[in-house]
PDB file of C-alpha atoms in Angstrom:
ATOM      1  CA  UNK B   1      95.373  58.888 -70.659  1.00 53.00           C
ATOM      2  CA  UNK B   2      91.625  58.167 -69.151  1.00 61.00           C
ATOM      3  CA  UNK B   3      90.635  61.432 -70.627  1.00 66.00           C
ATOM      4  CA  UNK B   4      92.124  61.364 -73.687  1.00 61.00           C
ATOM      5  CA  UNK B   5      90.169  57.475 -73.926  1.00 64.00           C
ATOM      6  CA  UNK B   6      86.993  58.538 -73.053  1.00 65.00           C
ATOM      7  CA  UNK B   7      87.377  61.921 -75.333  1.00 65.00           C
ATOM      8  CA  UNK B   8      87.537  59.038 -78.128  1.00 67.00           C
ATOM      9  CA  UNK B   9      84.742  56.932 -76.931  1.00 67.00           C
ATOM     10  CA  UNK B  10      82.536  59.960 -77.029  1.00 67.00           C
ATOM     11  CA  UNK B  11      83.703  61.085 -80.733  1.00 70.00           C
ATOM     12  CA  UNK B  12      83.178  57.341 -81.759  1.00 73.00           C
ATOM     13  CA  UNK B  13      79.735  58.022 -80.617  1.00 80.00           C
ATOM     14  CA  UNK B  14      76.838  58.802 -82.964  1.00 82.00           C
ATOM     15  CA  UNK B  15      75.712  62.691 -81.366  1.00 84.00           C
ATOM     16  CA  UNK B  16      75.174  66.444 -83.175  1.00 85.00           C
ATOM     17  CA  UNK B  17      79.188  66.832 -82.176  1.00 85.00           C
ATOM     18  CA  UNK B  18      80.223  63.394 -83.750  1.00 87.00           C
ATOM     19  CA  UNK B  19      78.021  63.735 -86.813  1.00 89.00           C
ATOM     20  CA  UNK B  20      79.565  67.514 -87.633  1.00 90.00           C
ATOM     21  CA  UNK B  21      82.887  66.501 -87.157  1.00 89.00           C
ATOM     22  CA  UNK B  22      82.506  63.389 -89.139  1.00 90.00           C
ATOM     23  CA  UNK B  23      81.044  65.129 -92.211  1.00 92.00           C
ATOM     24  CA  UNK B  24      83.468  67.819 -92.441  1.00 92.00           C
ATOM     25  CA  UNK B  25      86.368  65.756 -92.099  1.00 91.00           C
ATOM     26  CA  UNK B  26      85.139  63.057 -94.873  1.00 92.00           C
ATOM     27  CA  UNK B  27      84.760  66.375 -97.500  1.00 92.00           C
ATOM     28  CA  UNK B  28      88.459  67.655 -96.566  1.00 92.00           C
ATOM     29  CA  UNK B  29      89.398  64.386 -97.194  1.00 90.00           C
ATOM     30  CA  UNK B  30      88.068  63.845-100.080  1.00 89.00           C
ATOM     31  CA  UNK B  31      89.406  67.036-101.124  1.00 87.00           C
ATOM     32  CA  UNK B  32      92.504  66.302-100.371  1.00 85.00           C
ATOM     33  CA  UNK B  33      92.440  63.136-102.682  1.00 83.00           C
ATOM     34  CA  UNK B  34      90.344  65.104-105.386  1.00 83.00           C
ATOM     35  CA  UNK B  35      92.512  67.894-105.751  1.00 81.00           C
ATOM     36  CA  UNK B  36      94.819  66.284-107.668  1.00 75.00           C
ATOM     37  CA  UNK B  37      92.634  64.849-110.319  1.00 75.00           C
ATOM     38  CA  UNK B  38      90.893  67.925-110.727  1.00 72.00           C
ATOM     39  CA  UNK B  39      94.071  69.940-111.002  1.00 69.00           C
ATOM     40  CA  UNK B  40      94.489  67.375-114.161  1.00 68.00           C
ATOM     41  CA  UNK B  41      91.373  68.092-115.640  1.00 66.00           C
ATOM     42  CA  UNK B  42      90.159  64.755-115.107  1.00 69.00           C
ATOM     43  CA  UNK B  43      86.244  63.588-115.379  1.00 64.00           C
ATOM     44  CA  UNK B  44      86.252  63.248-111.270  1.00 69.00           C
ATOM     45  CA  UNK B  45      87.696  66.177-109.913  1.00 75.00           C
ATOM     46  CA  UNK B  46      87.748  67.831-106.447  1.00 82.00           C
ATOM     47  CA  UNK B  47      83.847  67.898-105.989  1.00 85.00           C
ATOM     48  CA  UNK B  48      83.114  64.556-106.921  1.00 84.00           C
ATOM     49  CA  UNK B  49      85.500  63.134-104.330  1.00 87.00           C
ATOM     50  CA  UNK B  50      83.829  65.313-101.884  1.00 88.00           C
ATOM     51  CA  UNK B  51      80.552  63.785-102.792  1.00 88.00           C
ATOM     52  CA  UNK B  52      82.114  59.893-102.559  1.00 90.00           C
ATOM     53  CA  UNK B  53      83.401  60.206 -99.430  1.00 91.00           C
ATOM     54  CA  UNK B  54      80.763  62.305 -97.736  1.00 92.00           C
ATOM     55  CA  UNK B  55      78.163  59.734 -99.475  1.00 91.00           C
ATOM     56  CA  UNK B  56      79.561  57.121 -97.942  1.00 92.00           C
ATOM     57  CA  UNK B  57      80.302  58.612 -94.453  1.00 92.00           C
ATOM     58  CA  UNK B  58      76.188  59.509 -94.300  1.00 91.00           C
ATOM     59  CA  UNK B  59      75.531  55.989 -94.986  1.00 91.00           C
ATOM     60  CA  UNK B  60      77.817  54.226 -92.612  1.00 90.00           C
ATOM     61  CA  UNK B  61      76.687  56.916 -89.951  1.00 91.00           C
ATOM     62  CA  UNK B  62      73.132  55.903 -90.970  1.00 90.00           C
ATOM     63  CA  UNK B  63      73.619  52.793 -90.402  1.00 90.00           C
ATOM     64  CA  UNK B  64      75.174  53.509 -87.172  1.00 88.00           C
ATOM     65  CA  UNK B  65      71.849  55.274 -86.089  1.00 88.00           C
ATOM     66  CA  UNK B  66      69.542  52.360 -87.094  1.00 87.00           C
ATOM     67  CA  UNK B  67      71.660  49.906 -84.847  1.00 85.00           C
ATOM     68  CA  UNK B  68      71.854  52.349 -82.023  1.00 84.00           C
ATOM     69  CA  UNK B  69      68.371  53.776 -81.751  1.00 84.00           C
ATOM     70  CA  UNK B  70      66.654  51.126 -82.948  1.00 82.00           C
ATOM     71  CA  UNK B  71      68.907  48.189 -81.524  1.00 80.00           C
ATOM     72  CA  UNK B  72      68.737  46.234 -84.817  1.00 77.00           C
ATOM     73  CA  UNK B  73      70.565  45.805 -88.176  1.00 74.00           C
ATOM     74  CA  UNK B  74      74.219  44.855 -89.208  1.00 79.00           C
ATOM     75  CA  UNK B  75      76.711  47.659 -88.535  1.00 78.00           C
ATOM     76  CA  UNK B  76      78.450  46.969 -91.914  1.00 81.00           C
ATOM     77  CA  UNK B  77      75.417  45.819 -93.797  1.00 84.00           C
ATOM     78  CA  UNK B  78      74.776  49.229 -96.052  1.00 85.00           C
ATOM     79  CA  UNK B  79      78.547  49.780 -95.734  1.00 85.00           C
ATOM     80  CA  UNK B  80      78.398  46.873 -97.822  1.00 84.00           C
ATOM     81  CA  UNK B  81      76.416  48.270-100.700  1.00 85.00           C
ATOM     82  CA  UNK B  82      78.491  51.043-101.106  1.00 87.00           C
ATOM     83  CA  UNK B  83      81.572  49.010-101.525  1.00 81.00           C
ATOM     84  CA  UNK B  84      79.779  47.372-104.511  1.00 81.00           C
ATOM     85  CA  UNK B  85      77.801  50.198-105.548  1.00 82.00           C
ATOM     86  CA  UNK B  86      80.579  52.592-106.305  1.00 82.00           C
ATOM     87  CA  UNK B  87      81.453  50.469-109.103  1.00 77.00           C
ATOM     88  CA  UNK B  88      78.770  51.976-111.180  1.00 77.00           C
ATOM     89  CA  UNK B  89      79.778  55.556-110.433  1.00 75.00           C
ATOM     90  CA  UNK B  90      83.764  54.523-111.756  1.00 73.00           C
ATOM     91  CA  UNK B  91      82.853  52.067-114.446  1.00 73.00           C
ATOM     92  CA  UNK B  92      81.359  55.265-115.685  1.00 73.00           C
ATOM     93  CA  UNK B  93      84.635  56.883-115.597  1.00 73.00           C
ATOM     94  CA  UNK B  94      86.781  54.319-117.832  1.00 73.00           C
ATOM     95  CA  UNK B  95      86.256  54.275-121.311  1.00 71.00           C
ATOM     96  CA  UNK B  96      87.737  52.230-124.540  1.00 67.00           C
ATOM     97  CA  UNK B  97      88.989  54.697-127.153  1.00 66.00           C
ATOM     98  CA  UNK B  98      88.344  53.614-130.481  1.00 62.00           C
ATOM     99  CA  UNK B  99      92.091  52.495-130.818  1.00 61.00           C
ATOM    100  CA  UNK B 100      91.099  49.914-127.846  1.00 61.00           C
ATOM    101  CA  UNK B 101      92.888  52.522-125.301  1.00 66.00           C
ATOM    102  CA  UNK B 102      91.935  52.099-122.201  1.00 70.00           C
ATOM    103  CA  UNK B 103      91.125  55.860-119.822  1.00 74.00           C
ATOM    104  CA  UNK B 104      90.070  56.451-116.355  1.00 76.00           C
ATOM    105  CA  UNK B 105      90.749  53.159-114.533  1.00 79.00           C
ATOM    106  CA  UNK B 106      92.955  55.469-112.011  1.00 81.00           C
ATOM    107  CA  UNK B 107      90.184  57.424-112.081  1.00 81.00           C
ATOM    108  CA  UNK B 108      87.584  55.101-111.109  1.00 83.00           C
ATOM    109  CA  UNK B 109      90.060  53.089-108.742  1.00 85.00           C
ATOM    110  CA  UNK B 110      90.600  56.208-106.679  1.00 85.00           C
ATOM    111  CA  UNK B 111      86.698  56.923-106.577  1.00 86.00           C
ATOM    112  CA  UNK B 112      86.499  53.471-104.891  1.00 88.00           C
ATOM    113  CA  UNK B 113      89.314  53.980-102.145  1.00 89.00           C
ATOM    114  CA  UNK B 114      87.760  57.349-101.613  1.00 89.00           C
ATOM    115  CA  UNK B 115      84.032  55.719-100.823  1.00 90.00           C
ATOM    116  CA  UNK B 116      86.303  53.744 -98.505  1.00 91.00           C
ATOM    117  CA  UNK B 117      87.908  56.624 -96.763  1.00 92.00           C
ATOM    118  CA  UNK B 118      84.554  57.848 -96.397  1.00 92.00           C
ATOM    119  CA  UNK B 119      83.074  54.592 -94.602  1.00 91.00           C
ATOM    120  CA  UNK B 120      86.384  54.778 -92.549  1.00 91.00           C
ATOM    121  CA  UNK B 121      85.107  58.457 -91.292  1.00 91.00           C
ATOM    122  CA  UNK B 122      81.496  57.505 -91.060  1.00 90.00           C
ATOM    123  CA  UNK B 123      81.585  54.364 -88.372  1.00 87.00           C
ATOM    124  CA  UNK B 124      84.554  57.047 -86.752  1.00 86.00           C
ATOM    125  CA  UNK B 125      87.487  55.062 -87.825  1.00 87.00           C
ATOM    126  CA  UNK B 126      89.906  58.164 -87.743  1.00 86.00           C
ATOM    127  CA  UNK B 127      92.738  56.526 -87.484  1.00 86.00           C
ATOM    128  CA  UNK B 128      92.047  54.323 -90.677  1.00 88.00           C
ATOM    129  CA  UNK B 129      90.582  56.939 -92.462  1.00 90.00           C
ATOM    130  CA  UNK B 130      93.554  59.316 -91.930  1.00 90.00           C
ATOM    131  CA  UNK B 131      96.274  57.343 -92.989  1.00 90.00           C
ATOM    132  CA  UNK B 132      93.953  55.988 -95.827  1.00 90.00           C
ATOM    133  CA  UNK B 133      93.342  59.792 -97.476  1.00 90.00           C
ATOM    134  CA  UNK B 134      96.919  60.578 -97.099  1.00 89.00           C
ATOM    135  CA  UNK B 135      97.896  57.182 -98.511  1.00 89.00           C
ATOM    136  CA  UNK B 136      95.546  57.556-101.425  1.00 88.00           C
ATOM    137  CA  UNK B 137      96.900  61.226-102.068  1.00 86.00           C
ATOM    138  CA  UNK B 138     100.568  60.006-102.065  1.00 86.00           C
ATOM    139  CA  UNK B 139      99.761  57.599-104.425  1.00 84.00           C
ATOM    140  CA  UNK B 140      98.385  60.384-106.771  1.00 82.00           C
ATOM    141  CA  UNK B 141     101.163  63.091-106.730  1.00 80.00           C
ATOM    142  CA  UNK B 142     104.427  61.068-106.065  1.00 78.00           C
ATOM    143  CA  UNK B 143     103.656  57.411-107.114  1.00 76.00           C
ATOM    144  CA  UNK B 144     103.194  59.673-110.074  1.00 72.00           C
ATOM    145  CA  UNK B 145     106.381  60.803-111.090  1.00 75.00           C
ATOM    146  CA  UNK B 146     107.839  57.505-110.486  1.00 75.00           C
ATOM    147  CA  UNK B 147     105.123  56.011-112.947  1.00 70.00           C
ATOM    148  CA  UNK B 148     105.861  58.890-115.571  1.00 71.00           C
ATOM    149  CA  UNK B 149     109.537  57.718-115.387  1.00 71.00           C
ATOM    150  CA  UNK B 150     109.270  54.045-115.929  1.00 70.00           C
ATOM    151  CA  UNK B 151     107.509  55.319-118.703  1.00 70.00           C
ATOM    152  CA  UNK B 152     110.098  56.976-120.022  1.00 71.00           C
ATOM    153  CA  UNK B 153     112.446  54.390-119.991  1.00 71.00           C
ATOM    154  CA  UNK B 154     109.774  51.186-121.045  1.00 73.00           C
ATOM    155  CA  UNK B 155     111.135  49.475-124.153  1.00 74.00           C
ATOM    156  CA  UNK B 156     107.622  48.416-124.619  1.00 77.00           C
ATOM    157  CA  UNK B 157     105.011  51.118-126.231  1.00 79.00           C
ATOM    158  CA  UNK B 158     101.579  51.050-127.951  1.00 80.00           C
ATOM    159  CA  UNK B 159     102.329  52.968-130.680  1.00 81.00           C
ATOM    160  CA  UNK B 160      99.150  53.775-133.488  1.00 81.00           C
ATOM    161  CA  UNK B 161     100.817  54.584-137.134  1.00 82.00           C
ATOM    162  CA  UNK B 162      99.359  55.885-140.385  1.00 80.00           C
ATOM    163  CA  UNK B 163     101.570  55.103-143.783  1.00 81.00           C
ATOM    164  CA  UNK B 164     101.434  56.868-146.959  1.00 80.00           C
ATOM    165  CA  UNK B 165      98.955  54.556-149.296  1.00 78.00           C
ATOM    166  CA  UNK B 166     101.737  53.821-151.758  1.00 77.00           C
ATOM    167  CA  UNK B 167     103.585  52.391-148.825  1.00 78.00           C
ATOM    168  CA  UNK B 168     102.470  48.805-147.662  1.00 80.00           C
ATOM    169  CA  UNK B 169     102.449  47.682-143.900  1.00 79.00           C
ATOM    170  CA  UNK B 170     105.166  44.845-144.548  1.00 81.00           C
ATOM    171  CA  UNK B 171     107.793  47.467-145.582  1.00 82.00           C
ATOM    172  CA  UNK B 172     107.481  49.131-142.051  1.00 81.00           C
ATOM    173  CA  UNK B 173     107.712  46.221-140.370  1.00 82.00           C
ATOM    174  CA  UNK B 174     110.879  45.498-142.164  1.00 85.00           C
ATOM    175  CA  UNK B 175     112.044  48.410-141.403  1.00 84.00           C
ATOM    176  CA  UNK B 176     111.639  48.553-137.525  1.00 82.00           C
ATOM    177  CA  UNK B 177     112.653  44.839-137.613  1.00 84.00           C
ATOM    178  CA  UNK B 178     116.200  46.042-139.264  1.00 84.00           C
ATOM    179  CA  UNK B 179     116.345  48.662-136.260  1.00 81.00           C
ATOM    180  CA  UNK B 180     115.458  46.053-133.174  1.00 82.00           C
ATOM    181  CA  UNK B 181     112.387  46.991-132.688  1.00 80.00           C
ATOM    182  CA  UNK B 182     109.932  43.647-132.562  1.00 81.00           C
ATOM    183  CA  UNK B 183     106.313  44.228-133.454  1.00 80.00           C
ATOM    184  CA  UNK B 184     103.793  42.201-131.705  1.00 78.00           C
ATOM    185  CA  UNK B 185      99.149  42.621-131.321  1.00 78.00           C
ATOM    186  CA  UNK B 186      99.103  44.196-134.471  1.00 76.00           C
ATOM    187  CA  UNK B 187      95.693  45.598-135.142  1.00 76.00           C
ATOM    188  CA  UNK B 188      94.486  46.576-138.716  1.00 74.00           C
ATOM    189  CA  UNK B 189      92.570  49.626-138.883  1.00 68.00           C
ATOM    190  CA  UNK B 190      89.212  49.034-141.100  1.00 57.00           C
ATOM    191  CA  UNK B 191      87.884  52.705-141.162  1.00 52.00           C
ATOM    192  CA  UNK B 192      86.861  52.776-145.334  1.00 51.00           C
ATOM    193  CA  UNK B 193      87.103  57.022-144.887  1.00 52.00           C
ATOM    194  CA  UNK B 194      90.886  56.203-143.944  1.00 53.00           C
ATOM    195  CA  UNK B 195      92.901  56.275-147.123  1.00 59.00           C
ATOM    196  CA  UNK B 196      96.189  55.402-145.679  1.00 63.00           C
ATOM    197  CA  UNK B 197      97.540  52.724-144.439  1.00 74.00           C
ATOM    198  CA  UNK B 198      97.189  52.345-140.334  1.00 79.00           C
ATOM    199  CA  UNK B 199      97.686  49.515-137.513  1.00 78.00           C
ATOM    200  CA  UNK B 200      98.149  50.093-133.752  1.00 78.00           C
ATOM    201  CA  UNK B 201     100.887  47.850-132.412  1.00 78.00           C
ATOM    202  CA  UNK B 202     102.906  46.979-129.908  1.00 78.00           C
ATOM    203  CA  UNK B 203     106.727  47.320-130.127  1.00 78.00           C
ATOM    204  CA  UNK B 204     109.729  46.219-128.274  1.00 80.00           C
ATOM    205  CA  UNK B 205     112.902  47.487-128.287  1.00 75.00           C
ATOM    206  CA  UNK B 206     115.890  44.609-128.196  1.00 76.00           C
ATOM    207  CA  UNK B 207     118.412  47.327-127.856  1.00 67.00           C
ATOM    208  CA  UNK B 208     119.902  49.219-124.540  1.00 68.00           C
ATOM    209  CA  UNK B 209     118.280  52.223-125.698  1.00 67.00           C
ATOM    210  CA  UNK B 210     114.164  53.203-124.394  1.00 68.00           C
ATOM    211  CA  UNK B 211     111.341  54.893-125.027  1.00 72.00           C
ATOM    212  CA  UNK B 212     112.520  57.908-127.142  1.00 75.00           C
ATOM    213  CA  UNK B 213     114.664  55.731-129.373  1.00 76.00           C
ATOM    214  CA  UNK B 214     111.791  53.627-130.430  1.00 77.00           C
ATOM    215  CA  UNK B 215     109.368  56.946-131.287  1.00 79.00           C
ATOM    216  CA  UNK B 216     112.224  58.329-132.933  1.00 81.00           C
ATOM    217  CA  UNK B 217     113.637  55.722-134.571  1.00 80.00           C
ATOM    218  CA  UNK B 218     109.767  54.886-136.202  1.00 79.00           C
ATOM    219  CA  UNK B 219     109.147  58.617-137.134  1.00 81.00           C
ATOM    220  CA  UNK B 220     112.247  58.561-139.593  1.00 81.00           C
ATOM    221  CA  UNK B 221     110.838  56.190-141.518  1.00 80.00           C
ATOM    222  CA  UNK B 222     109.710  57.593-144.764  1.00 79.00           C
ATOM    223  CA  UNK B 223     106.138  57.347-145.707  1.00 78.00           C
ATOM    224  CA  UNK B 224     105.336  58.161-141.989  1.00 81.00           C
ATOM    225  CA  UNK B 225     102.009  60.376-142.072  1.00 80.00           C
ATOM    226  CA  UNK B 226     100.828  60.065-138.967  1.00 80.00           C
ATOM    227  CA  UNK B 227     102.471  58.683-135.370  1.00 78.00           C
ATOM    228  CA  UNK B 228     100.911  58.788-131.975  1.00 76.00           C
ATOM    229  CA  UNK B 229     101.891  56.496-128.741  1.00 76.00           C
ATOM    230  CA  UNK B 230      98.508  54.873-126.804  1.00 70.00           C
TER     231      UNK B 230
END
């Protein structure tokens, strides 16, 4: 048990030994949390996760440095300014579709616990920074089913529809209002190119039925050109 402490202590310890082991484990790390996204194509993929967390592990081991050599300094202090800098790096990952969609807020959240996996790993935290990664990459692959199935079964979807020009708005909200589907946010489109009719709305199903009912029930409507769910 005294060996196994003072094997710790030593790791924990800013040296050539520490510093190489640190590095390499904050890039599989972040690999491990970046696979996913790049697997789904998504803006941050495997390398920039790599990047976050080793970023972040240089700095906190930097900092680490500065208050051993130099016996001065706040341990956490640039820690600090990662925290709030990495919000620049994911704000740049989210953006508002012109149907006020919002994109990339997993993205940019999972940029943010990766710079703090990478902290973790930098001041030698292993045992946060473990658990963190592996936390972080459940979240991605299996939290993810689960939140593609409440999905499927959500009587509540943002639905964007384009109607024939002979057809006005207030007959398709009749009509989904006959079939217990409640329309609520409506938002007129203004585009003058756009010669049909088109809103993006929210609607609620009143019925037992989910998800599939309401696209399917909306798509039989006649007049119907266009149909996509936000």
């Amino acid at each position: 048990m005294g060996i196994f402490t003072q094997a710790i202590s030593e790791v924990r310890e800013l040296n050539a030994v520490s510093v190489c082991l640190r590095i390499v484990t904050a890039v599989l790390l972040g690999g491990v949390n970046g696979f996913e996204r790049g697997f789904k194509n998504r803006p941050a993929g495997l390398r920039t996760y790599m990047l976050v967390s080793l970023g972040a592990c240089v700095v906190m081991m930097t900092n680490q440095y500065v208050y051993q050599v130099y016996h001065t300094g706040d341990l956490v202090r640039m820690g600090a300014q990662v925290v709030s800098g990495i919000g620049f790096l994911g704000a740049g990952t989210i953006i508002v579709t012109s149907r006020n969609q919002i994109k990339g807020l997993t993205t940019a959240a999972g940029l943010w616990a990766a710079a703090g996996v990478g902290l973790a790993v930098g001041i030698g935290a292993y045992e946060i920074s473990v658990p963190g990664a592996i936390t972080i990459s459940f979240v991605f692959t299996i939290l993810h089913k689960w939140d593609f199935h409440m999905r499927r079964n959500t009587k509540i979807v943002d639905v964007y529809v384009e109607l024939s020009k002979e057809i006005p708005l207030g007959n398709f909200m009749r009509y989904i209002r006959a079939h217990n589907i409640e329309p609520s946010n409506i938002q007129l489109e203004h585009d003058n190119v756009l010669e049909n009719n088109a809103a993006a709305f929210i609607v609620t199903l009143k019925g037992k039925s989910g998800h599939d009912t309401i696209l399917t029930t909306v798509r039989k409507m006649e007049g119907i050109i266009y149909l996509e769910e936000l």
